[in-house]
mmCIF file of C-alpha atoms in Angstrom:
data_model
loop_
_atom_site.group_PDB
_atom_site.id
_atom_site.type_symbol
_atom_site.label_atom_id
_atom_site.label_comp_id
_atom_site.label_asym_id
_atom_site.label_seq_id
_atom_site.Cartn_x
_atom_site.Cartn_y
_atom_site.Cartn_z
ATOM 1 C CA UNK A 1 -5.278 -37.633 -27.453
ATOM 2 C CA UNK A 2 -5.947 -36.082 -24.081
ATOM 3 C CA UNK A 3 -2.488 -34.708 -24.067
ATOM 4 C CA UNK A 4 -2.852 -32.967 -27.627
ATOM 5 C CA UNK A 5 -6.118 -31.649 -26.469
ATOM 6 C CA UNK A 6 -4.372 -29.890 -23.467
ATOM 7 C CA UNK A 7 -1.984 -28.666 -25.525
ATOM 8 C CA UNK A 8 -4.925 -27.348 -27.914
ATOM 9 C CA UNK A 9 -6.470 -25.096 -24.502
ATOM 10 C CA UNK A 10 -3.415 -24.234 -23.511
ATOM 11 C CA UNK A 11 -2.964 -22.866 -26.661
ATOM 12 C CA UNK A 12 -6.184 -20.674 -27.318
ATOM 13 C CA UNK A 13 -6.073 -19.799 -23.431
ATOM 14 C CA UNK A 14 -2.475 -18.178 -24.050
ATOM 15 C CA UNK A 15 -3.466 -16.423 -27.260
ATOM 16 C CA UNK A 16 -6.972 -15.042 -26.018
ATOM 17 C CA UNK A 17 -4.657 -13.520 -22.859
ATOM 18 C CA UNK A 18 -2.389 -12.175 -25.870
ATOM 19 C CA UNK A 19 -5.256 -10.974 -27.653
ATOM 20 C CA UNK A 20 -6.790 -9.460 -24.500
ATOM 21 C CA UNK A 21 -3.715 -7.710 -23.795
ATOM 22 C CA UNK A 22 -3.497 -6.281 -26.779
ATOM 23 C CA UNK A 23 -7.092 -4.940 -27.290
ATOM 24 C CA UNK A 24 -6.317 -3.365 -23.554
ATOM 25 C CA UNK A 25 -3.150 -2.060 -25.058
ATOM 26 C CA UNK A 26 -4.891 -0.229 -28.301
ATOM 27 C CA UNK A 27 -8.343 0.823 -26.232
ATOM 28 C CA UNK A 28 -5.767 2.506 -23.888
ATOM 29 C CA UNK A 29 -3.161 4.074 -26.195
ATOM 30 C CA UNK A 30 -5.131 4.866 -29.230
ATOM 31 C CA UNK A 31 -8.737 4.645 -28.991
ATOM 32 C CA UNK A 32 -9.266 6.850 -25.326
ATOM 33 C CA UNK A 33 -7.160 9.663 -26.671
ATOM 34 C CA UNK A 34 -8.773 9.640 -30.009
ATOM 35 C CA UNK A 35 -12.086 9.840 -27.974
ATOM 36 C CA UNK A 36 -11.003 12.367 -26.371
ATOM 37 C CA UNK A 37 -9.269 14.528 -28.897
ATOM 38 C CA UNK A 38 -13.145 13.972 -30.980
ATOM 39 C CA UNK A 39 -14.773 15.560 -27.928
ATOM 40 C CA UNK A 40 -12.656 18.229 -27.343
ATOM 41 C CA UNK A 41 -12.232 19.441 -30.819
ATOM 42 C CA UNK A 42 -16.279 19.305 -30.797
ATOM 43 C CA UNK A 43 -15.944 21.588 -27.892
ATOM 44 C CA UNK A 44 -13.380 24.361 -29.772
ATOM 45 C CA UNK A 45 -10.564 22.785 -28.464
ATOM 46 C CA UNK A 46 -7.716 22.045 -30.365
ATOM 47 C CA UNK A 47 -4.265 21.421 -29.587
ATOM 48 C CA UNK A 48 -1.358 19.320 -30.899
ATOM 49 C CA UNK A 49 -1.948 16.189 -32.866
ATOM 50 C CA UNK A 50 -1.606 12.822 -30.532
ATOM 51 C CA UNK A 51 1.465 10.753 -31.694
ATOM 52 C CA UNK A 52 1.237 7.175 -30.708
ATOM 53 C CA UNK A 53 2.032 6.128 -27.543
ATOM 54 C CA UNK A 54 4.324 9.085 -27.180
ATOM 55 C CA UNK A 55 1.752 12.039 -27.360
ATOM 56 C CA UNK A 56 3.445 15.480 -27.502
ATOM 57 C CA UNK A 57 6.650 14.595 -24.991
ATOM 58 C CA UNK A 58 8.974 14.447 -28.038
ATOM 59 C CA UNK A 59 7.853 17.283 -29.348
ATOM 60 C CA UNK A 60 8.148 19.604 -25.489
ATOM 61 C CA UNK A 61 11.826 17.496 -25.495
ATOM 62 C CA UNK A 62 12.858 19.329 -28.858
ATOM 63 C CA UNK A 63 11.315 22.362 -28.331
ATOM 64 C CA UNK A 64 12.866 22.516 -24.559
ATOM 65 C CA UNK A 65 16.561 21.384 -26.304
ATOM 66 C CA UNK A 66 16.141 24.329 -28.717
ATOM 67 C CA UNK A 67 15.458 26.939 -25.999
ATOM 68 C CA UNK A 68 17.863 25.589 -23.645
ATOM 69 C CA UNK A 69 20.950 24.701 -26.329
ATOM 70 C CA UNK A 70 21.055 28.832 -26.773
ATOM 71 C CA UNK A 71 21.949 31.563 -24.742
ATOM 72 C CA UNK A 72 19.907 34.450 -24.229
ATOM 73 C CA UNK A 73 20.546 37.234 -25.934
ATOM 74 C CA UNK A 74 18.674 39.916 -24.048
ATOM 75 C CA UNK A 75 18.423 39.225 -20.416
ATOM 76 C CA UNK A 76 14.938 40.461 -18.986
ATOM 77 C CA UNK A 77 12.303 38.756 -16.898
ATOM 78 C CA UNK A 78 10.157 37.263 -19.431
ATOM 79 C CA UNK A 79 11.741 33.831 -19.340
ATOM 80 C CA UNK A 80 8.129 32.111 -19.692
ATOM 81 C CA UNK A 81 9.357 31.471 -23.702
ATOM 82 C CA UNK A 82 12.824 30.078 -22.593
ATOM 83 C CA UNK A 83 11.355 27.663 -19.472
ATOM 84 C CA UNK A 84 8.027 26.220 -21.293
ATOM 85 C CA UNK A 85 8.397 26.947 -24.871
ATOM 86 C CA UNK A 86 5.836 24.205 -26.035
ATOM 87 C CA UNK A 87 3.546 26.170 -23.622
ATOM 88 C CA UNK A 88 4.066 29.551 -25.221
ATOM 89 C CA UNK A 89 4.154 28.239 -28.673
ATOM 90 C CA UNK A 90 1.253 26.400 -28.570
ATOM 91 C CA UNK A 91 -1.310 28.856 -26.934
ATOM 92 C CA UNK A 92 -0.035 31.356 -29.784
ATOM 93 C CA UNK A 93 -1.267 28.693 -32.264
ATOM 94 C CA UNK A 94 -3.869 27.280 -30.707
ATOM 95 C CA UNK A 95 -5.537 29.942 -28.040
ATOM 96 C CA UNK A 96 -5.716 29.954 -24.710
ATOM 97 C CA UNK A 97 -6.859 27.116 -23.953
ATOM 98 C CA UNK A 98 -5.195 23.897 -25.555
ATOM 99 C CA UNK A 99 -5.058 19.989 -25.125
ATOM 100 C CA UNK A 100 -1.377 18.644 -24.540
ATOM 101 C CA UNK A 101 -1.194 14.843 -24.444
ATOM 102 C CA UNK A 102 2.023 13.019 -21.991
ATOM 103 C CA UNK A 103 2.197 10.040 -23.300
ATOM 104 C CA UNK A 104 -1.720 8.776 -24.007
ATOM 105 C CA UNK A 105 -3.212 11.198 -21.077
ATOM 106 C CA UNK A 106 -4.926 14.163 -22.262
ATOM 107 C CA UNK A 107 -3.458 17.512 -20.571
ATOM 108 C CA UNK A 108 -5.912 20.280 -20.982
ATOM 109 C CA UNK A 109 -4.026 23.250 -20.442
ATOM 110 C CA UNK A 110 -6.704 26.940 -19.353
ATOM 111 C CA UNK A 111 -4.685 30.207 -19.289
ATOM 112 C CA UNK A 112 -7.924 32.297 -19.658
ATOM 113 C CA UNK A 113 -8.037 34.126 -16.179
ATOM 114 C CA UNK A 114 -11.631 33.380 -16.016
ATOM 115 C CA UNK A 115 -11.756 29.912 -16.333
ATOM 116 C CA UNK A 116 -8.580 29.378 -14.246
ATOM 117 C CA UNK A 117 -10.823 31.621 -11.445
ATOM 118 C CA UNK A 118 -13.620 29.126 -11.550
ATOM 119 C CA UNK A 119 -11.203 25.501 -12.003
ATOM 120 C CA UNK A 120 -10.026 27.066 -8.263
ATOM 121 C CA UNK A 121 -13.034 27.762 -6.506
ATOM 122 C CA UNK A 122 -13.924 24.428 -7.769
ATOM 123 C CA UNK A 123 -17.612 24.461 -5.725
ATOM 124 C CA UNK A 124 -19.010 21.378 -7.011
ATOM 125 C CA UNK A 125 -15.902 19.415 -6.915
ATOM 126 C CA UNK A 126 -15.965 19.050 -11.031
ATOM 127 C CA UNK A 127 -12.416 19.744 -11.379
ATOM 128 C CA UNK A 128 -10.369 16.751 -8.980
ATOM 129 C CA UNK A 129 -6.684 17.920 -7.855
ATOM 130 C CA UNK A 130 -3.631 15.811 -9.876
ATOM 131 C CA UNK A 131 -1.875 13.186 -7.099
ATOM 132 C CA UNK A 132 1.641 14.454 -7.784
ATOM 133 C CA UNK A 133 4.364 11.559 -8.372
ATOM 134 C CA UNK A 134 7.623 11.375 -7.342
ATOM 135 C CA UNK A 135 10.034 14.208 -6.320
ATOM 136 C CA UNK A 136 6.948 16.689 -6.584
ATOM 137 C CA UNK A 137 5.191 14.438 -4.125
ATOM 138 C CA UNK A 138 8.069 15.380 -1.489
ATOM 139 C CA UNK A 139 8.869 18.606 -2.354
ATOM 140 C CA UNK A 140 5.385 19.881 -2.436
ATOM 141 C CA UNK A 141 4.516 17.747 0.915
ATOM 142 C CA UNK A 142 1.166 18.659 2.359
ATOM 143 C CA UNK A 143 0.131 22.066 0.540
ATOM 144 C CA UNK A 144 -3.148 23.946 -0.278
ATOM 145 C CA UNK A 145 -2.739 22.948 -4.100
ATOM 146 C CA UNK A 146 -2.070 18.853 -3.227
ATOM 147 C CA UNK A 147 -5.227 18.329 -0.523
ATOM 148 C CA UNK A 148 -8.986 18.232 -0.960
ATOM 149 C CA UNK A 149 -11.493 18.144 2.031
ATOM 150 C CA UNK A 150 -11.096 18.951 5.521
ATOM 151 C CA UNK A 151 -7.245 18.675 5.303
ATOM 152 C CA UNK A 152 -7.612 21.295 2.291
ATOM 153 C CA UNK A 153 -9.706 23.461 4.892
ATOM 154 C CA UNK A 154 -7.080 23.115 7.653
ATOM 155 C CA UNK A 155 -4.173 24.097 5.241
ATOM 156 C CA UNK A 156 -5.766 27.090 4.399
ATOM 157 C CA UNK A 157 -6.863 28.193 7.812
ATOM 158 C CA UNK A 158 -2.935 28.289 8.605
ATOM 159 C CA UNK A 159 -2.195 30.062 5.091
ATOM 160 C CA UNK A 160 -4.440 32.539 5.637
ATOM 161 C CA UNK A 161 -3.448 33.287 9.322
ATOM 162 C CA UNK A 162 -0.023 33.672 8.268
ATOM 163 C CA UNK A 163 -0.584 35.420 5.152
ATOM 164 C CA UNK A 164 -3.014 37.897 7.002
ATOM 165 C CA UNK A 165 -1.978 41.653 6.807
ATOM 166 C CA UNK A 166 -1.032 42.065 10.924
ATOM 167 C CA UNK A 167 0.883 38.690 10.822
ATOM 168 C CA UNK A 168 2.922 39.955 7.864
ATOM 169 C CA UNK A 169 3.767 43.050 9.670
ATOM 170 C CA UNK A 170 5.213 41.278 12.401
ATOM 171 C CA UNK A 171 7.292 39.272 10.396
ATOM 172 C CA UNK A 172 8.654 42.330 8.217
ATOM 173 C CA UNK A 173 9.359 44.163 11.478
ATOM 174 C CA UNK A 174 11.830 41.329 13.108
ATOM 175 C CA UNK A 175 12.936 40.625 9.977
ATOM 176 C CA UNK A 176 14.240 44.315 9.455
ATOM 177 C CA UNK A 177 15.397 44.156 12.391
ATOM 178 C CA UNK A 178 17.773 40.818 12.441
ATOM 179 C CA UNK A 179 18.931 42.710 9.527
ATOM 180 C CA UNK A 180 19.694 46.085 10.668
ATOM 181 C CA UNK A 181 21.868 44.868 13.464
ATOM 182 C CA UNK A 182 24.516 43.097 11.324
ATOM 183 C CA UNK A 183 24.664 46.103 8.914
ATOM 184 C CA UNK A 184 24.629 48.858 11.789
ATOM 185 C CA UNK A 185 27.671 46.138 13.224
ATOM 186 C CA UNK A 186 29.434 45.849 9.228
ATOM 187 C CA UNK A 187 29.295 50.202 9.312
ATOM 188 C CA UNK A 188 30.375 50.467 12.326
ATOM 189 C CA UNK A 189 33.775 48.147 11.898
ATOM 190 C CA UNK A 190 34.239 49.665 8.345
ATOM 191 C CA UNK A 191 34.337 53.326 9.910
#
Protein backbone atom coordinates (compact mmCIF):
# COMPACT_ATOMS: atom_id res chain seq x y z
CA UNK A 1 0.00 0.00 0.00
CA UNK A 2 2.60 2.51 1.07
CA UNK A 3 4.79 1.38 -1.72
CA UNK A 4 1.98 1.87 -4.50
CA UNK A 5 1.29 5.19 -2.99
CA UNK A 6 4.99 6.25 -3.57
CA UNK A 7 4.87 5.09 -6.74
CA UNK A 8 1.49 7.19 -7.22
CA UNK A 9 3.74 10.77 -6.11
CA UNK A 10 6.40 9.79 -7.85
CA UNK A 11 4.33 9.62 -10.62
CA UNK A 12 2.33 13.03 -10.63
CA UNK A 13 5.69 14.71 -9.28
CA UNK A 14 7.48 13.50 -12.64
CA UNK A 15 4.60 14.49 -14.90
CA UNK A 16 3.85 18.02 -13.26
CA UNK A 17 7.96 18.60 -13.91
CA UNK A 18 7.02 17.33 -17.59
CA UNK A 19 4.15 19.48 -17.72
CA UNK A 20 6.08 22.43 -16.26
CA UNK A 21 8.67 22.02 -18.74
CA UNK A 22 6.61 22.08 -21.34
CA UNK A 23 4.38 25.14 -20.52
CA UNK A 24 8.10 26.88 -20.06
CA UNK A 25 8.88 25.45 -23.43
CA UNK A 26 5.57 26.95 -25.35
CA UNK A 27 5.46 30.44 -23.09
CA UNK A 28 9.09 30.75 -24.41
CA UNK A 29 8.94 29.63 -28.06
CA UNK A 30 5.50 30.57 -29.06
CA UNK A 31 3.62 32.70 -26.82
CA UNK A 32 6.65 35.69 -26.10
CA UNK A 33 7.20 36.07 -29.81
CA UNK A 34 3.59 36.10 -30.62
CA UNK A 35 3.40 38.87 -27.89
CA UNK A 36 5.71 40.51 -29.33
CA UNK A 37 4.99 40.31 -33.00
CA UNK A 38 1.03 41.70 -31.58
CA UNK A 39 2.84 44.74 -30.17
CA UNK A 40 4.94 45.55 -32.79
CA UNK A 41 2.56 45.19 -35.61
CA UNK A 42 0.27 47.60 -33.29
CA UNK A 43 3.18 49.89 -33.49
CA UNK A 44 3.56 49.81 -37.69
CA UNK A 45 5.95 47.28 -37.53
CA UNK A 46 5.89 44.44 -39.57
CA UNK A 47 8.37 42.07 -40.65
CA UNK A 48 8.61 38.36 -41.53
CA UNK A 49 6.18 35.87 -40.15
CA UNK A 50 7.72 33.86 -36.92
CA UNK A 51 8.17 30.11 -37.83
CA UNK A 52 8.27 27.91 -34.84
CA UNK A 53 11.11 27.55 -32.96
CA UNK A 54 13.17 28.40 -35.98
CA UNK A 55 12.05 32.11 -36.61
CA UNK A 56 13.45 33.55 -39.89
CA UNK A 57 17.14 31.63 -39.77
CA UNK A 58 15.96 29.22 -42.51
CA UNK A 59 14.73 31.62 -44.44
CA UNK A 60 18.40 34.24 -44.16
CA UNK A 61 20.12 30.42 -44.78
CA UNK A 62 18.28 30.17 -48.28
CA UNK A 63 18.32 33.50 -49.17
CA UNK A 64 22.28 33.72 -48.19
CA UNK A 65 22.76 30.11 -50.36
CA UNK A 66 21.05 31.85 -53.31
CA UNK A 67 23.29 34.95 -53.27
CA UNK A 68 26.33 33.15 -52.49
CA UNK A 69 25.75 29.83 -54.97
CA UNK A 70 26.12 32.66 -57.98
CA UNK A 71 28.71 34.69 -59.24
CA UNK A 72 28.44 38.22 -59.76
CA UNK A 73 27.87 39.38 -62.82
CA UNK A 74 28.77 43.04 -62.60
CA UNK A 75 31.46 43.72 -60.14
CA UNK A 76 30.85 47.18 -58.32
CA UNK A 77 30.79 48.15 -54.67
CA UNK A 78 27.28 47.67 -53.81
CA UNK A 79 27.70 44.20 -52.37
CA UNK A 80 25.10 45.07 -49.43
CA UNK A 81 22.44 42.70 -51.74
CA UNK A 82 25.07 39.85 -52.15
CA UNK A 83 26.38 39.87 -48.15
CA UNK A 84 22.79 40.35 -46.31
CA UNK A 85 20.22 39.64 -48.83
CA UNK A 86 17.39 38.88 -46.21
CA UNK A 87 18.37 42.42 -45.01
CA UNK A 88 17.91 44.13 -48.35
CA UNK A 89 14.96 42.13 -49.30
CA UNK A 90 13.11 42.60 -46.45
CA UNK A 91 13.38 46.45 -45.82
CA UNK A 92 12.20 46.69 -49.64
CA UNK A 93 9.06 44.79 -48.47
CA UNK A 94 8.63 45.81 -45.32
CA UNK A 95 10.28 49.55 -44.79
CA UNK A 96 12.88 50.61 -42.99
CA UNK A 97 12.39 49.45 -40.10
CA UNK A 98 11.51 45.61 -39.71
CA UNK A 99 11.31 42.78 -36.98
CA UNK A 100 13.64 39.69 -37.81
CA UNK A 101 13.21 36.81 -35.35
CA UNK A 102 16.71 34.18 -34.65
CA UNK A 103 15.27 31.52 -33.45
CA UNK A 104 12.28 32.81 -30.83
CA UNK A 105 14.21 36.34 -30.11
CA UNK A 106 12.76 39.24 -31.74
CA UNK A 107 15.50 41.27 -33.89
CA UNK A 108 14.23 44.70 -34.58
CA UNK A 109 16.21 45.86 -37.30
CA UNK A 110 16.17 50.53 -37.71
CA UNK A 111 17.89 51.70 -40.94
CA UNK A 112 16.10 55.13 -40.74
CA UNK A 113 19.15 57.53 -40.10
CA UNK A 114 17.14 59.25 -37.55
CA UNK A 115 16.25 56.69 -35.36
CA UNK A 116 19.65 54.93 -35.67
CA UNK A 117 21.01 58.76 -34.49
CA UNK A 118 18.95 58.62 -31.36
CA UNK A 119 19.36 54.34 -30.52
CA UNK A 120 23.30 55.83 -30.28
CA UNK A 121 23.14 58.69 -28.19
CA UNK A 122 21.08 56.44 -26.15
CA UNK A 123 20.66 59.32 -23.10
CA UNK A 124 18.34 57.56 -20.96
CA UNK A 125 19.85 54.23 -21.32
CA UNK A 126 16.42 52.83 -23.15
CA UNK A 127 18.25 51.05 -25.74
CA UNK A 128 20.87 48.27 -23.65
CA UNK A 129 24.04 47.17 -25.86
CA UNK A 130 23.79 43.16 -27.18
CA UNK A 131 26.60 40.94 -24.99
CA UNK A 132 28.24 39.51 -28.10
CA UNK A 133 28.83 35.53 -27.98
CA UNK A 134 31.47 33.68 -29.12
CA UNK A 135 34.11 34.56 -31.79
CA UNK A 136 32.56 38.21 -31.87
CA UNK A 137 33.20 38.34 -28.16
CA UNK A 138 37.11 38.00 -29.01
CA UNK A 139 37.38 39.63 -32.02
CA UNK A 140 35.55 42.69 -31.00
CA UNK A 141 37.43 42.62 -27.39
CA UNK A 142 36.86 45.76 -25.42
CA UNK A 143 35.35 48.39 -28.03
CA UNK A 144 33.15 51.56 -27.90
CA UNK A 145 30.12 49.49 -29.42
CA UNK A 146 30.54 46.32 -26.64
CA UNK A 147 30.87 48.65 -23.17
CA UNK A 148 28.38 50.78 -21.27
CA UNK A 149 29.38 53.11 -18.30
CA UNK A 150 32.56 54.45 -17.26
CA UNK A 151 34.51 51.81 -19.31
CA UNK A 152 32.28 53.10 -22.38
CA UNK A 153 33.56 56.72 -21.33
CA UNK A 154 37.22 55.63 -21.12
CA UNK A 155 37.06 53.87 -24.60
CA UNK A 156 35.97 56.81 -26.14
CA UNK A 157 38.29 59.26 -24.51
CA UNK A 158 41.16 57.13 -26.32
CA UNK A 159 39.02 56.98 -29.70
CA UNK A 160 38.60 60.34 -29.83
CA UNK A 161 42.26 61.32 -28.97
CA UNK A 162 43.40 59.19 -31.65
CA UNK A 163 40.84 59.93 -34.09
CA UNK A 164 41.37 63.77 -33.45
CA UNK A 165 42.40 65.83 -36.60
CA UNK A 166 46.34 66.72 -35.27
CA UNK A 167 46.79 63.03 -34.15
CA UNK A 168 45.75 61.86 -37.62
CA UNK A 169 48.19 64.12 -39.20
CA UNK A 170 50.93 62.70 -37.42
CA UNK A 171 50.15 59.38 -38.26
CA UNK A 172 49.65 60.16 -42.15
CA UNK A 173 52.98 61.99 -42.07
CA UNK A 174 55.24 58.85 -40.72
CA UNK A 175 53.21 56.76 -42.47
CA UNK A 176 54.12 58.52 -45.89
CA UNK A 177 57.12 58.52 -44.91
CA UNK A 178 57.97 54.62 -43.98
CA UNK A 179 56.56 54.46 -47.36
CA UNK A 180 58.46 56.79 -49.42
CA UNK A 181 61.76 55.35 -48.38
CA UNK A 182 61.23 51.81 -49.76
CA UNK A 183 59.85 53.23 -53.06
CA UNK A 184 62.60 56.09 -53.38
CA UNK A 185 65.04 52.63 -52.52
CA UNK A 186 62.75 50.19 -55.34
CA UNK A 187 63.44 53.49 -58.10
CA UNK A 188 66.53 53.88 -57.32
CA UNK A 189 67.73 49.95 -57.87
CA UNK A 190 65.36 49.77 -60.95
CA UNK A 191 67.27 52.84 -62.62
Amino acid sequence: MIITLIIILCCLCSSSVFLYLVIRFLHRVWWIPSRIRRKMSSQGIQGPPYKFIYGSTKEIASLRNQSMGKPMDNISHDIFPRLQPHVYSWTRIYGKNFLNWHGSKAQLFVTEAELIREILSNKEGAYPKMEPEGSAKKLLGEAIITNEGENWAKVRKLANHTFHADSLKVSLLTASSLISLPIYMLSYNIA
